[in-house]
PDB file of C-alpha atoms in Angstrom:
ATOM      1  CA  MET K   1      24.539  -1.277  17.378  1.00 92.00           C
ATOM      2  CA  ARG K   2      22.484  -1.831  14.297  1.00 97.00           C
ATOM      3  CA  ARG K   3      23.192   0.125  11.225  1.00 98.00           C
ATOM      4  CA  ILE K   4      20.343   1.047   9.457  1.00 98.00           C
ATOM      5  CA  GLU K   5      20.849   3.249   5.911  1.00 98.00           C
ATOM      6  CA  ILE K   6      17.861   4.949   4.650  1.00 98.00           C
ATOM      7  CA  LEU K   7      18.551   5.800   0.657  1.00 98.00           C
ATOM      8  CA  ALA K   8      17.878   9.036  -0.632  1.00 98.00           C
ATOM      9  CA  TYR K   9      17.330  10.767  -4.030  1.00 98.00           C
ATOM     10  CA  PRO K  10      16.158  13.700  -5.528  1.00 98.00           C
ATOM     11  CA  ASP K  11      12.086  14.002  -5.239  1.00 98.00           C
ATOM     12  CA  ILE K  12      11.881  11.358  -2.872  1.00 98.00           C
ATOM     13  CA  GLN K  13       8.488  11.229  -0.604  1.00 97.00           C
ATOM     14  CA  LEU K  14       9.389  12.780   2.787  1.00 97.00           C
ATOM     15  CA  LEU K  15       7.301  10.650   4.881  1.00 97.00           C
ATOM     16  CA  ASP K  16       8.815   7.334   3.189  1.00 97.00           C
ATOM     17  CA  VAL K  17      12.382   8.882   4.732  1.00 98.00           C
ATOM     18  CA  SER K  18      10.973  10.372   7.951  1.00 97.00           C
ATOM     19  CA  GLY K  19       8.323   7.807   9.024  1.00 97.00           C
ATOM     20  CA  PRO K  20      11.077   4.842   9.673  1.00 98.00           C
ATOM     21  CA  LEU K  21      13.654   7.060  10.622  1.00 98.00           C
ATOM     22  CA  GLN K  22      11.412   8.640  13.830  1.00 98.00           C
ATOM     23  CA  VAL K  23      10.657   4.998  14.615  1.00 98.00           C
ATOM     24  CA  PHE K  24      14.169   3.856  14.979  1.00 98.00           C
ATOM     25  CA  ALA K  25      15.172   7.607  16.821  1.00 98.00           C
ATOM     26  CA  SER K  26      12.093   7.077  19.054  1.00 97.00           C
ATOM     27  CA  ALA K  27      13.442   3.130  20.058  1.00 98.00           C
ATOM     28  CA  ASN K  28      16.797   4.687  20.802  1.00 98.00           C
ATOM     29  CA  ASP K  29      15.053   7.416  22.856  1.00 97.00           C
ATOM     30  CA  PHE K  30      13.307   4.569  24.942  1.00 96.00           C
ATOM     31  CA  ARG K  31      16.178   2.349  25.307  1.00 96.00           C
ATOM     32  CA  MET K  32      18.209   5.211  26.422  1.00 97.00           C
ATOM     33  CA  GLN K  33      15.745   6.622  28.839  1.00 95.00           C
ATOM     34  CA  ALA K  34      16.315   3.261  30.432  1.00 95.00           C
ATOM     35  CA  GLY K  35      19.609   3.953  30.896  1.00 97.00           C
ATOM     36  CA  GLU K  36      20.325   1.431  27.980  1.00 96.00           C
ATOM     37  CA  PRO K  37      22.304   2.098  25.278  1.00 97.00           C
ATOM     38  CA  ALA K  38      21.179   3.198  21.595  1.00 97.00           C
ATOM     39  CA  PRO K  39      20.274  -0.057  19.483  1.00 98.00           C
ATOM     40  CA  TYR K  40      20.039   1.605  16.256  1.00 98.00           C
ATOM     41  CA  ASP K  41      22.739   3.827  14.408  1.00 98.00           C
ATOM     42  CA  VAL K  42      20.717   5.383  11.189  1.00 98.00           C
ATOM     43  CA  ALA K  43      22.029   7.262   8.565  1.00 98.00           C
ATOM     44  CA  VAL K  44      20.087   8.629   5.391  1.00 98.00           C
ATOM     45  CA  VAL K  45      22.603   8.115   2.654  1.00 98.00           C
ATOM     46  CA  ALA K  46      22.713   9.594  -1.097  1.00 98.00           C
ATOM     47  CA  ALA K  47      24.706   9.950  -3.953  1.00 97.00           C
ATOM     48  CA  SER K  48      24.927  14.083  -3.218  1.00 97.00           C
ATOM     49  CA  PRO K  49      25.422  15.705  -0.006  1.00 97.00           C
ATOM     50  CA  ARG K  50      21.917  17.328   0.028  1.00 98.00           C
ATOM     51  CA  ILE K  51      18.248  15.665  -1.318  1.00 98.00           C
ATOM     52  CA  ARG K  52      15.377  18.175  -2.263  1.00 98.00           C
ATOM     53  CA  THR K  53      12.453  16.050  -1.108  1.00 98.00           C
ATOM     54  CA  SER K  54       9.295  16.418  -3.440  1.00 97.00           C
ATOM     55  CA  ALA K  55       7.880  18.217  -0.229  1.00 96.00           C
ATOM     56  CA  GLY K  56      10.628  21.213  -1.190  1.00 97.00           C
ATOM     57  CA  LEU K  57      12.439  20.110   2.376  1.00 97.00           C
ATOM     58  CA  VAL K  58      15.958  19.344   1.748  1.00 98.00           C
ATOM     59  CA  LEU K  59      17.678  16.573   3.527  1.00 98.00           C
ATOM     60  CA  GLU K  60      21.306  16.675   4.673  1.00 97.00           C
ATOM     61  CA  ALA K  61      23.166  13.147   3.719  1.00 98.00           C
ATOM     62  CA  ALA K  62      25.858  10.952   4.398  1.00 98.00           C
ATOM     63  CA  ALA K  63      27.865   9.758   1.046  1.00 98.00           C
ATOM     64  CA  LEU K  64      26.709   6.268  -0.143  1.00 97.00           C
ATOM     65  CA  PRO K  65      29.006   3.881   1.740  1.00 96.00           C
ATOM     66  CA  VAL K  66      31.224   1.822  -0.240  1.00 93.00           C
ATOM     67  CA  PHE K  67      30.656  -2.025  -0.507  1.00 93.00           C
ATOM     68  CA  GLY K  68      31.929  -4.922   1.957  1.00 91.00           C
ATOM     69  CA  LEU K  69      31.314  -3.165   5.166  1.00 91.00           C
ATOM     70  CA  GLU K  70      27.966  -5.330   6.933  1.00 95.00           C
ATOM     71  CA  ILE K  71      24.984  -3.559   7.969  1.00 98.00           C
ATOM     72  CA  ASP K  72      21.416  -4.506   9.316  1.00 98.00           C
ATOM     73  CA  THR K  73      19.120  -3.072   7.227  1.00 98.00           C
ATOM     74  CA  LEU K  74      18.774  -0.816   4.094  1.00 98.00           C
ATOM     75  CA  ILE K  75      15.787   0.645   3.559  1.00 98.00           C
ATOM     76  CA  VAL K  76      14.634   2.199  -0.148  1.00 98.00           C
ATOM     77  CA  PRO K  77      11.994   4.826   0.173  1.00 98.00           C
ATOM     78  CA  GLY K  78       9.680   5.677  -3.031  1.00 97.00           C
ATOM     79  CA  GLY K  79       8.188   8.973  -4.406  1.00 96.00           C
ATOM     80  CA  TRP K  80       7.583  10.686  -7.599  1.00 96.00           C
ATOM     81  CA  GLY K  81      11.563  10.949  -8.229  1.00 97.00           C
ATOM     82  CA  VAL K  82      11.479   6.672  -8.365  1.00 97.00           C
ATOM     83  CA  ASN K  83      11.254   6.532 -11.814  1.00 97.00           C
ATOM     84  CA  ALA K  84      14.349   8.851 -12.673  1.00 98.00           C
ATOM     85  CA  ALA K  85      16.382   6.760 -10.277  1.00 98.00           C
ATOM     86  CA  CYS K  86      15.497   3.706 -12.112  1.00 98.00           C
ATOM     87  CA  GLU K  87      17.122   5.183 -14.605  1.00 98.00           C
ATOM     88  CA  ASP K  88      20.377   5.728 -12.941  1.00 98.00           C
ATOM     89  CA  PRO K  89      22.484   2.773 -13.702  1.00 98.00           C
ATOM     90  CA  GLU K  90      24.846   3.654 -10.589  1.00 97.00           C
ATOM     91  CA  LEU K  91      22.433   4.048  -8.405  1.00 98.00           C
ATOM     92  CA  VAL K  92      20.944   0.553  -9.236  1.00 98.00           C
ATOM     93  CA  GLN K  93      24.085  -1.014  -9.062  1.00 98.00           C
ATOM     94  CA  TRP K  94      24.913   0.301  -5.882  1.00 98.00           C
ATOM     95  CA  ILE K  95      21.664  -0.889  -4.165  1.00 98.00           C
ATOM     96  CA  ILE K  96      22.418  -4.181  -5.795  1.00 98.00           C
ATOM     97  CA  GLY K  97      25.837  -4.062  -4.164  1.00 97.00           C
ATOM     98  CA  ARG K  98      24.503  -2.712  -0.801  1.00 98.00           C
ATOM     99  CA  SER K  99      22.026  -5.372  -0.575  1.00 98.00           C
ATOM    100  CA  GLN K 100      24.755  -7.870  -0.269  1.00 97.00           C
ATOM    101  CA  ASP K 101      26.039  -6.352   2.550  1.00 97.00           C
ATOM    102  CA  ALA K 102      22.544  -6.045   4.591  1.00 98.00           C
ATOM    103  CA  LYS K 103      21.136  -8.722   6.741  1.00 98.00           C
ATOM    104  CA  ARG K 104      17.544  -6.871   5.583  1.00 98.00           C
ATOM    105  CA  THR K 105      16.517  -5.366   2.463  1.00 98.00           C
ATOM    106  CA  ALA K 106      13.270  -3.434   2.486  1.00 98.00           C
ATOM    107  CA  SER K 107      11.393  -0.505   0.180  1.00 98.00           C
ATOM    108  CA  VAL K 108       8.838   1.835   1.195  1.00 97.00           C
ATOM    109  CA  CYS K 109       5.852   2.582  -1.222  1.00 95.00           C
ATOM    110  CA  SER K 110       7.541   3.099  -4.916  1.00 96.00           C
ATOM    111  CA  GLY K 111      10.575   2.285  -3.444  1.00 98.00           C
ATOM    112  CA  ALA K 112       9.847  -1.315  -4.520  1.00 98.00           C
ATOM    113  CA  MET K 113      10.450   0.035  -8.207  1.00 98.00           C
ATOM    114  CA  LEU K 114      13.743   0.346  -7.558  1.00 98.00           C
ATOM    115  CA  LEU K 115      14.438  -3.288  -5.570  1.00 98.00           C
ATOM    116  CA  ALA K 116      12.513  -4.648  -9.051  1.00 98.00           C
ATOM    117  CA  THR K 117      14.481  -2.550 -11.380  1.00 98.00           C
ATOM    118  CA  ALA K 118      17.683  -4.358  -9.385  1.00 98.00           C
ATOM    119  CA  GLY K 119      16.275  -7.386  -9.958  1.00 98.00           C
ATOM    120  CA  LEU K 120      16.146  -8.077  -6.417  1.00 98.00           C
ATOM    121  CA  LEU K 121      12.393  -8.840  -6.116  1.00 98.00           C
ATOM    122  CA  ASP K 122      12.082 -11.465  -8.929  1.00 97.00           C
ATOM    123  CA  GLY K 123      10.312 -14.346  -8.215  1.00 97.00           C
ATOM    124  CA  ARG K 124       9.332 -12.905  -4.497  1.00 97.00           C
ATOM    125  CA  ARG K 125       6.207 -11.669  -3.024  1.00 95.00           C
ATOM    126  CA  ALA K 126       6.145  -7.946  -3.251  1.00 96.00           C
ATOM    127  CA  VAL K 127       3.555  -4.853  -2.175  1.00 94.00           C
ATOM    128  CA  THR K 128       3.994  -1.153  -3.424  1.00 94.00           C
ATOM    129  CA  HIS K 129       1.661   1.668  -3.210  1.00 92.00           C
ATOM    130  CA  TRP K 130      -2.028   1.297  -4.128  1.00 84.00           C
ATOM    131  CA  GLY K 131      -1.683   3.603  -7.005  1.00 83.00           C
ATOM    132  CA  ARG K 132       1.367   2.371  -8.771  1.00 88.00           C
ATOM    133  CA  CYS K 133       0.303  -1.317  -8.798  1.00 84.00           C
ATOM    134  CA  ALA K 134      -0.982  -1.470 -12.269  1.00 78.00           C
ATOM    135  CA  GLU K 135       2.119   0.002 -13.372  1.00 89.00           C
ATOM    136  CA  PHE K 136       4.420  -1.727 -11.124  1.00 90.00           C
ATOM    137  CA  ALA K 137       2.648  -5.351 -12.693  1.00 88.00           C
ATOM    138  CA  ARG K 138       3.462  -4.061 -16.334  1.00 88.00           C
ATOM    139  CA  ARG K 139       6.896  -3.241 -15.641  1.00 94.00           C
ATOM    140  CA  PHE K 140       8.124  -6.352 -13.149  1.00 95.00           C
ATOM    141  CA  PRO K 141       5.981  -9.366 -14.415  1.00 92.00           C
ATOM    142  CA  ALA K 142       8.759 -11.580 -12.598  1.00 96.00           C
ATOM    143  CA  VAL K 143       7.530 -10.106  -9.270  1.00 95.00           C
ATOM    144  CA  ARG K 144       4.736 -11.917  -7.241  1.00 93.00           C
ATOM    145  CA  LEU K 145       2.708  -8.424  -6.700  1.00 90.00           C
ATOM    146  CA  GLU K 146      -0.129  -8.460  -3.906  1.00 87.00           C
ATOM    147  CA  PRO K 147      -1.680  -5.077  -3.834  1.00 79.00           C
ATOM    148  CA  ASP K 148      -3.194  -5.288  -0.359  1.00 79.00           C
ATOM    149  CA  PRO K 149      -1.039  -6.029   2.583  1.00 87.00           C
ATOM    150  CA  ILE K 150       0.653  -3.293   4.511  1.00 90.00           C
ATOM    151  CA  PHE K 151       4.010  -4.872   4.016  1.00 93.00           C
ATOM    152  CA  ILE K 152       5.171  -8.385   2.927  1.00 94.00           C
ATOM    153  CA  ARG K 153       8.437 -10.002   3.807  1.00 95.00           C
ATOM    154  CA  ASP K 154       9.775 -12.667   1.323  1.00 96.00           C
ATOM    155  CA  GLY K 155      13.001 -14.162   2.612  1.00 96.00           C
ATOM    156  CA  ASN K 156      15.124 -11.309   3.684  1.00 97.00           C
ATOM    157  CA  VAL K 157      13.180  -8.425   1.570  1.00 98.00           C
ATOM    158  CA  TRP K 158      10.656  -6.166   3.098  1.00 98.00           C
ATOM    159  CA  THR K 159       8.296  -4.146   0.826  1.00 97.00           C
ATOM    160  CA  SER K 160       5.929  -1.966   2.286  1.00 96.00           C
ATOM    161  CA  ALA K 161       2.510  -0.331   0.934  1.00 92.00           C
ATOM    162  CA  GLY K 162       1.850   3.335   0.518  1.00 87.00           C
ATOM    163  CA  VAL K 163       3.993   5.876   2.417  1.00 85.00           C
ATOM    164  CA  THR K 164       2.935   5.684   6.210  1.00 91.00           C
ATOM    165  CA  ALA K 165       3.260   1.973   5.856  1.00 93.00           C
ATOM    166  CA  GLY K 166       6.663   2.625   6.393  1.00 96.00           C
ATOM    167  CA  ILE K 167       5.974   3.166   9.982  1.00 96.00           C
ATOM    168  CA  ASP K 168       4.230  -0.356   9.926  1.00 94.00           C
ATOM    169  CA  LEU K 169       7.351  -2.148   8.347  1.00 96.00           C
ATOM    170  CA  ALA K 170       9.804  -0.097  10.962  1.00 97.00           C
ATOM    171  CA  LEU K 171       7.724  -0.886  14.169  1.00 96.00           C
ATOM    172  CA  ALA K 172       8.001  -4.539  12.448  1.00 95.00           C
ATOM    173  CA  PHE K 173      11.771  -4.481  12.677  1.00 97.00           C
ATOM    174  CA  VAL K 174      11.416  -2.972  16.445  1.00 97.00           C
ATOM    175  CA  GLU K 175       9.666  -5.816  17.252  1.00 95.00           C
ATOM    176  CA  ALA K 176      11.406  -8.370  15.473  1.00 96.00           C
ATOM    177  CA  ASP K 177      14.713  -6.849  16.954  1.00 97.00           C
ATOM    178  CA  LEU K 178      13.932  -5.521  20.332  1.00 97.00           C
ATOM    179  CA  GLY K 179      10.639  -7.325  21.374  1.00 95.00           C
ATOM    180  CA  ARG K 180       6.636  -6.447  21.355  1.00 91.00           C
ATOM    181  CA  ARG K 181       7.314  -4.169  24.617  1.00 92.00           C
ATOM    182  CA  VAL K 182       9.700  -1.558  23.046  1.00 95.00           C
ATOM    183  CA  ALA K 183       7.926  -1.804  19.684  1.00 94.00           C
ATOM    184  CA  LEU K 184       4.644  -1.170  21.312  1.00 93.00           C
ATOM    185  CA  ALA K 185       5.943   2.096  23.662  1.00 94.00           C
ATOM    186  CA  VAL K 186       7.097   3.409  20.176  1.00 95.00           C
ATOM    187  CA  ALA K 187       3.599   3.040  18.652  1.00 93.00           C
ATOM    188  CA  ARG K 188       2.284   4.524  21.698  1.00 92.00           C
ATOM    189  CA  GLU K 189       4.458   7.760  21.464  1.00 93.00           C
ATOM    190  CA  LEU K 190       3.746   8.105  17.527  1.00 93.00           C
ATOM    191  CA  VAL K 191      -0.065   7.281  18.406  1.00 89.00           C
ATOM    192  CA  VAL K 192      -0.318   5.124  15.710  1.00 88.00           C
ATOM    193  CA  PHE K 193      -1.302   1.016  15.572  1.00 81.00           C
ATOM    194  CA  LEU K 194       1.600  -1.361  16.324  1.00 80.00           C
ATOM    195  CA  LYS K 195      -0.369  -3.621  13.872  1.00 76.00           C
ATOM    196  CA  ARG K 196      -3.304  -1.562  11.855  1.00 75.00           C
ATOM    197  CA  PRO K 197      -6.223  -3.840  10.705  1.00 66.00           C
ATOM    198  CA  GLY K 198      -6.810  -4.475   7.081  1.00 65.00           C
ATOM    199  CA  GLY K 199      -4.782  -3.599   4.094  1.00 69.00           C
ATOM    200  CA  GLN K 200      -4.118  -0.430   2.069  1.00 70.00           C
ATOM    201  CA  ALA K 201      -7.028  -0.963   0.393  1.00 62.00           C
ATOM    202  CA  GLN K 202      -9.310   0.499   2.873  1.00 57.00           C
ATOM    203  CA  PHE K 203      -7.333   3.970   2.200  1.00 64.00           C
ATOM    204  CA  SER K 204      -7.581   3.631  -1.626  1.00 57.00           C
ATOM    205  CA  GLN K 205     -10.063   4.132  -3.967  1.00 49.00           C
ATOM    206  CA  THR K 206     -11.607   0.435  -4.454  1.00 44.00           C
ATOM    207  CA  LEU K 207     -13.346   1.359  -7.655  1.00 47.00           C
ATOM    208  CA  LYS K 208     -10.391   2.209 -10.085  1.00 57.00           C
ATOM    209  CA  LEU K 209     -12.275   1.266 -13.288  1.00 60.00           C
ATOM    210  CA  GLN K 210     -11.237   2.496 -16.543  1.00 47.00           C
ATOM    211  CA  GLN K 211     -12.475   5.624 -18.389  1.00 48.00           C
ATOM    212  CA  GLY K 212     -12.900   6.592 -21.696  1.00 48.00           C
ATOM    213  CA  ASP K 213     -15.878   4.071 -22.907  1.00 58.00           C
ATOM    214  CA  GLU K 214     -18.974   6.602 -22.722  1.00 64.00           C
ATOM    215  CA  ARG K 215     -21.079   3.156 -22.771  1.00 68.00           C
ATOM    216  CA  PHE K 216     -19.709   1.900 -19.365  1.00 84.00           C
ATOM    217  CA  ASP K 217     -18.952   5.426 -17.569  1.00 79.00           C
ATOM    218  CA  ARG K 218     -22.633   6.200 -18.356  1.00 82.00           C
ATOM    219  CA  LEU K 219     -23.547   2.310 -16.671  1.00 87.00           C
ATOM    220  CA  HIS K 220     -21.677   3.047 -14.042  1.00 84.00           C
ATOM    221  CA  GLY K 221     -23.370   6.330 -13.079  1.00 82.00           C
ATOM    222  CA  TRP K 222     -26.884   4.326 -13.249  1.00 89.00           C
ATOM    223  CA  ILE K 223     -25.298   1.446 -10.993  1.00 90.00           C
ATOM    224  CA  GLN K 224     -24.355   3.966  -8.310  1.00 85.00           C
ATOM    225  CA  ASP K 225     -27.766   5.260  -8.684  1.00 88.00           C
ATOM    226  CA  ASN K 226     -29.747   1.762  -8.598  1.00 93.00           C
ATOM    227  CA  LEU K 227     -27.796  -0.116  -5.756  1.00 93.00           C
ATOM    228  CA  ASP K 228     -30.506  -2.188  -4.675  1.00 92.00           C
ATOM    229  CA  GLY K 229     -32.241  -2.882  -7.643  1.00 93.00           C
ATOM    230  CA  ASP K 230     -31.842  -5.302 -10.569  1.00 94.00           C
ATOM    231  CA  LEU K 231     -28.270  -5.318 -10.951  1.00 95.00           C
ATOM    232  CA  SER K 232     -28.082  -9.113 -12.961  1.00 95.00           C
ATOM    233  CA  LEU K 233     -25.924  -9.413 -15.844  1.00 95.00           C
ATOM    234  CA  PRO K 234     -28.764  -9.807 -18.465  1.00 95.00           C
ATOM    235  CA  ASN K 235     -29.923  -6.511 -16.903  1.00 95.00           C
ATOM    236  CA  LEU K 236     -26.691  -4.416 -17.368  1.00 94.00           C
ATOM    237  CA  ALA K 237     -25.921  -6.137 -20.644  1.00 94.00           C
ATOM    238  CA  GLU K 238     -29.415  -4.654 -22.093  1.00 93.00           C
ATOM    239  CA  ARG K 239     -28.617  -0.997 -20.461  1.00 91.00           C
ATOM    240  CA  ALA K 240     -25.334  -1.022 -22.665  1.00 91.00           C
ATOM    241  CA  ASN K 241     -27.344  -2.301 -25.794  1.00 91.00           C
ATOM    242  CA  MET K 242     -24.586  -5.545 -25.905  1.00 94.00           C
ATOM    243  CA  SER K 243     -25.674  -9.314 -25.797  1.00 96.00           C
ATOM    244  CA  PRO K 244     -24.573 -10.649 -21.837  1.00 95.00           C
ATOM    245  CA  ARG K 245     -21.966 -12.665 -23.482  1.00 95.00           C
ATOM    246  CA  SER K 246     -20.508  -9.606 -25.612  1.00 95.00           C
ATOM    247  CA  PHE K 247     -20.877  -7.483 -22.606  1.00 94.00           C
ATOM    248  CA  SER K 248     -19.114  -9.730 -20.283  1.00 94.00           C
ATOM    249  CA  ARG K 249     -16.282  -9.732 -22.836  1.00 93.00           C
ATOM    250  CA  HIS K 250     -16.057  -5.858 -23.488  1.00 91.00           C
ATOM    251  CA  TYR K 251     -16.870  -4.912 -20.044  1.00 90.00           C
ATOM    252  CA  ARG K 252     -13.726  -6.672 -18.692  1.00 87.00           C
ATOM    253  CA  GLU K 253     -11.766  -5.711 -21.556  1.00 85.00           C
ATOM    254  CA  ALA K 254     -12.467  -1.792 -20.834  1.00 83.00           C
ATOM    255  CA  THR K 255     -12.397  -2.121 -17.076  1.00 80.00           C
ATOM    256  CA  GLY K 256      -9.950  -5.504 -15.938  1.00 78.00           C
ATOM    257  CA  ARG K 257     -13.054  -6.558 -13.856  1.00 82.00           C
ATOM    258  CA  THR K 258     -15.856  -8.795 -14.199  1.00 90.00           C
ATOM    259  CA  PRO K 259     -18.978  -7.162 -13.815  1.00 93.00           C
ATOM    260  CA  ALA K 260     -19.894  -9.027 -10.702  1.00 93.00           C
ATOM    261  CA  ARG K 261     -16.809  -7.999  -8.952  1.00 89.00           C
ATOM    262  CA  ALA K 262     -17.161  -4.426 -10.118  1.00 89.00           C
ATOM    263  CA  ILE K 263     -20.812  -4.229  -8.906  1.00 92.00           C
ATOM    264  CA  GLU K 264     -19.623  -5.477  -5.703  1.00 91.00           C
ATOM    265  CA  GLU K 265     -16.779  -2.762  -5.401  1.00 87.00           C
ATOM    266  CA  ILE K 266     -19.236  -0.041  -6.455  1.00 89.00           C
ATOM    267  CA  ARG K 267     -21.641  -1.196  -3.202  1.00 92.00           C
ATOM    268  CA  ILE K 268     -18.636  -1.513  -0.991  1.00 90.00           C
ATOM    269  CA  GLU K 269     -17.393   1.934  -2.363  1.00 86.00           C
ATOM    270  CA  ALA K 270     -20.897   3.169  -1.491  1.00 89.00           C
ATOM    271  CA  ALA K 271     -21.106   1.523   1.812  1.00 92.00           C
ATOM    272  CA  ARG K 272     -18.114   3.007   2.991  1.00 86.00           C
ATOM    273  CA  ARG K 273     -18.890   6.412   2.638  1.00 83.00           C
ATOM    274  CA  MET K 274     -22.529   5.678   4.418  1.00 90.00           C
ATOM    275  CA  LEU K 275     -20.226   4.270   7.157  1.00 89.00           C
ATOM    276  CA  GLU K 276     -18.002   6.835   7.497  1.00 80.00           C
ATOM    277  CA  ARG K 277     -21.008   9.170   7.935  1.00 84.00           C
ATOM    278  CA  GLY K 278     -22.171   6.730  10.891  1.00 88.00           C
ATOM    279  CA  GLN K 279     -24.890   4.968   8.970  1.00 92.00           C
ATOM    280  CA  ALA K 280     -25.974   2.051  10.849  1.00 94.00           C
ATOM    281  CA  VAL K 281     -24.446  -1.553   9.396  1.00 95.00           C
ATOM    282  CA  ASN K 282     -28.187  -3.088   8.580  1.00 95.00           C
ATOM    283  CA  GLN K 283     -29.360  -0.254   6.879  1.00 95.00           C
ATOM    284  CA  THR K 284     -26.151   0.524   4.691  1.00 96.00           C
ATOM    285  CA  ALA K 285     -26.304  -3.102   3.971  1.00 96.00           C
ATOM    286  CA  ARG K 286     -29.895  -2.606   2.574  1.00 95.00           C
ATOM    287  CA  ARG K 287     -29.509   0.314   0.786  1.00 95.00           C
ATOM    288  CA  CYS K 288     -26.355  -0.526  -0.731  1.00 95.00           C
ATOM    289  CA  GLY K 289     -28.129  -3.859  -2.308  1.00 95.00           C
ATOM    290  CA  PHE K 290     -25.977  -6.348  -0.618  1.00 95.00           C
ATOM    291  CA  GLY K 291     -29.338  -8.223   0.672  1.00 91.00           C
ATOM    292  CA  SER K 292     -28.194  -9.415   3.621  1.00 94.00           C
ATOM    293  CA  GLU K 293     -25.204  -8.017   6.747  1.00 95.00           C
ATOM    294  CA  GLU K 294     -23.612 -11.267   6.209  1.00 96.00           C
ATOM    295  CA  THR K 295     -23.142 -10.774   2.636  1.00 95.00           C
ATOM    296  CA  MET K 296     -21.686  -6.876   3.142  1.00 95.00           C
ATOM    297  CA  ARG K 297     -19.110  -8.730   5.631  1.00 95.00           C
ATOM    298  CA  ARG K 298     -17.945 -11.308   3.356  1.00 94.00           C
ATOM    299  CA  GLY K 299     -17.424  -8.289   0.634  1.00 92.00           C
ATOM    300  CA  PHE K 300     -15.729  -6.076   3.189  1.00 90.00           C
ATOM    301  CA  LEU K 301     -13.349  -8.761   4.161  1.00 89.00           C
ATOM    302  CA  ARG K 302     -12.592  -9.873   0.626  1.00 85.00           C
ATOM    303  CA  VAL K 303     -12.036  -6.141  -0.657  1.00 81.00           C
ATOM    304  CA  LEU K 304     -10.839  -4.147   2.064  1.00 79.00           C
ATOM    305  CA  GLY K 305      -9.480  -6.574   4.592  1.00 79.00           C
ATOM    306  CA  THR K 306     -11.843  -5.654   7.478  1.00 83.00           C
ATOM    307  CA  ASN K 307     -15.486  -5.915   8.531  1.00 90.00           C
ATOM    308  CA  PRO K 308     -18.183  -3.121   8.002  1.00 92.00           C
ATOM    309  CA  ARG K 309     -18.201  -2.682  12.113  1.00 91.00           C
ATOM    310  CA  ASP K 310     -14.360  -2.316  12.447  1.00 86.00           C
ATOM    311  CA  TYR K 311     -14.466  -0.124   9.448  1.00 82.00           C
ATOM    312  CA  ARG K 312     -17.560   2.151  10.867  1.00 85.00           C
ATOM    313  CA  GLU K 313     -15.686   2.281  14.290  1.00 81.00           C
ATOM    314  CA  ARG K 314     -12.313   3.363  13.017  1.00 73.00           C
ATOM    315  CA  PHE K 315     -13.231   5.762  10.011  1.00 67.00           C
TER     316      PHE K 315
END
């Protein structure tokens, strides 16, 4: 039986805990219904016996185990309470010690910040919730952050993206431990993809341009109203009352993107909304200024990790 411990702390995200927990519980159900022993022994552990989640639900938790007893997997969820948890030296030290007892150490969502605080992600590839990527990159420059994957494995350390990505992560564990047949049965029971298409970018706001500069705020509004018009660098610079060189420099400083990349993201954001309403792919490409379906397809794959037809079909 594989021992899995899911850490809890005040103001944790409920689904970060309950999602993976249910995957392992369903795997146990599947095996026991087949007359076989349960493969997982799962426990929620915490420094206090009762933990209030950010949703208001109170979890009952076992005490933090002592070091030295080997476990299969340690899972560290995220949530609004993660910043306070990162400042708790005893909790961080427990994560460091317990990770040494674990064959696998994993984080869900912003739980990656706790792993990074513990030094467990230094030099490793990692992912976290799309909304915390900028903060994460500033705080933990030694980590090779990748913003889009649903989950990443680097050695024996796994990190997953926002919230429900913890379910994807747990399904990957089940598939590695028990095989594809069991993992697929669990996914069907929970009505989720065994391996969902694309990355977390398709669920986030792809346009995250910084606000505060009125020239660029107005310019973004004009771009959205003229997606099929002349959005060349000289024309954008003229509308911002700058030279092309000055515009490129100031725009990148304000938004973190080149003008070309920002326009692509604005077009993709508009195309997503049209496809979600059922608009045809060819009409969407034309109205959003891509020029051709192939250009839009390449943009979708680059930014969202999926193509327009699959996106329209699923969303």
